[in-house]
Amino acid sequence: MTPSPFLGEFAGTALLLTMGGGVVANVVLNKTKGNNSGWIVITFGWAMAVFLGVYASNTMGGGGHLNPAVTIAMYLFNEEFDKALLPVYLGAQFAGAFVGAVLVWVCYKQHFDETADKDLKLAVFSTGPAIRQPVYNFITELIGTFILVFGALNFAKPETSMGTLNALPVALLVLGIGLSLGGPTGYAINPARDLGPRIAHFVLPIKGKRDSDWGYSWIPVLAPIAGAVLAGLVFFKMM
């Protein structure tokens, strides 16, 4: 297969959302084998989703970003990043996230039908705050994304790099962020991860669904971008 930046980022992000959204569906929807198995299962599932997505993206010609916030930070601060790849990566990431969310719905269609709770159905697709307070919700997502991007940049240093296995420490970092900081907002830390599936929730014929909570949707888009830009500024300009 010829390496392709678009295909690599698209496939990696689609895998990320298929596995990540899938573990949420398995835990929260009715009559699944994993129903009510809890937060630990969700955080481990997302970590494995990150590992698979990043690894696949890297081996298929992408940058392993899977995250518009990461791509924007690289565009702004990393002189080695090809600026022409910005629209390619962003388009691939949002498209891949949408497709991954649709695949989760297909796999769990019967369980969506069996679940009456509209909020749980939305939770399979997008994040939401435990306590809705925009300022604190924004700060939480900013901090979580700063830690993600700053950590990933340090993992990728030549002296610490593991090559394609850089996906492993990033996955473990996401696991840690979910366990430590995921409680307030559900740790989107990725605009595509939240917005792509939220759009899927909006357009799919999901039985008994609620609105897609567009009033909150700007926070898991703008806060991760702010956190990633701050991490890029610190890493590339201040260290």
PDB file of N, CA, C and O in Angstrom, residues 31 61 102 120 151 210 229 234 237:
ATOM      1  N   LYS A  31     -28.486  -4.230  27.641  1.00  0.00           N
ATOM      2  CA  LYS A  31     -28.411  -5.592  27.137  1.00  0.00           C
ATOM      3  C   LYS A  31     -27.128  -5.916  26.373  1.00  0.00           C
ATOM      4  O   LYS A  31     -27.101  -6.842  25.567  1.00  0.00           O
ATOM      5  N   GLY A  61       1.111   6.116   6.561  1.00  0.00           N
ATOM      6  CA  GLY A  61       1.562   7.349   5.942  1.00  0.00           C
ATOM      7  C   GLY A  61       1.074   8.614   6.596  1.00  0.00           C
ATOM      8  O   GLY A  61       1.416   9.717   6.169  1.00  0.00           O
ATOM      9  N   VAL A 102     -20.319   6.237  13.090  1.00  0.00           N
ATOM     10  CA  VAL A 102     -21.373   5.535  12.355  1.00  0.00           C
ATOM     11  C   VAL A 102     -21.210   4.025  12.499  1.00  0.00           C
ATOM     12  O   VAL A 102     -22.189   3.288  12.679  1.00  0.00           O
ATOM     13  N   LEU A 120     -27.654   8.740  27.670  1.00  0.00           N
ATOM     14  CA  LEU A 120     -26.684   7.667  27.466  1.00  0.00           C
ATOM     15  C   LEU A 120     -26.426   7.442  25.978  1.00  0.00           C
ATOM     16  O   LEU A 120     -25.288   7.166  25.572  1.00  0.00           O
ATOM     17  N   GLY A 151       3.124  15.891  26.711  1.00  0.00           N
ATOM     18  CA  GLY A 151       3.680  14.554  26.924  1.00  0.00           C
ATOM     19  C   GLY A 151       4.047  13.877  25.626  1.00  0.00           C
ATOM     20  O   GLY A 151       5.128  13.285  25.494  1.00  0.00           O
ATOM     21  N   ARG A 210     -32.196  12.348  21.794  1.00  0.00           N
ATOM     22  CA  ARG A 210     -32.393  13.716  22.220  1.00  0.00           C
ATOM     23  C   ARG A 210     -31.685  14.656  21.240  1.00  0.00           C
ATOM     24  O   ARG A 210     -31.133  14.213  20.225  1.00  0.00           O
ATOM     25  N   VAL A 229      -2.140  24.386  21.609  1.00  0.00           N
ATOM     26  CA  VAL A 229      -1.325  25.538  21.206  1.00  0.00           C
ATOM     27  C   VAL A 229      -0.421  25.966  22.354  1.00  0.00           C
ATOM     28  O   VAL A 229       0.761  26.270  22.151  1.00  0.00           O
ATOM     29  N   VAL A 234       5.033  26.162  24.705  1.00  0.00           N
ATOM     30  CA  VAL A 234       5.986  25.836  25.776  1.00  0.00           C
ATOM     31  C   VAL A 234       7.087  24.927  25.258  1.00  0.00           C
ATOM     32  O   VAL A 234       8.282  25.153  25.515  1.00  0.00           O
ATOM     33  N   LYS A 237       9.067  26.775  21.948  1.00  0.00           N
ATOM     34  CA  LYS A 237       9.572  28.134  22.063  1.00  0.00           C
ATOM     35  C   LYS A 237      10.207  28.451  23.419  1.00  0.00           C
ATOM     36  O   LYS A 237      10.971  29.408  23.523  1.00  0.00           O
TER      37      LYS A 237
END
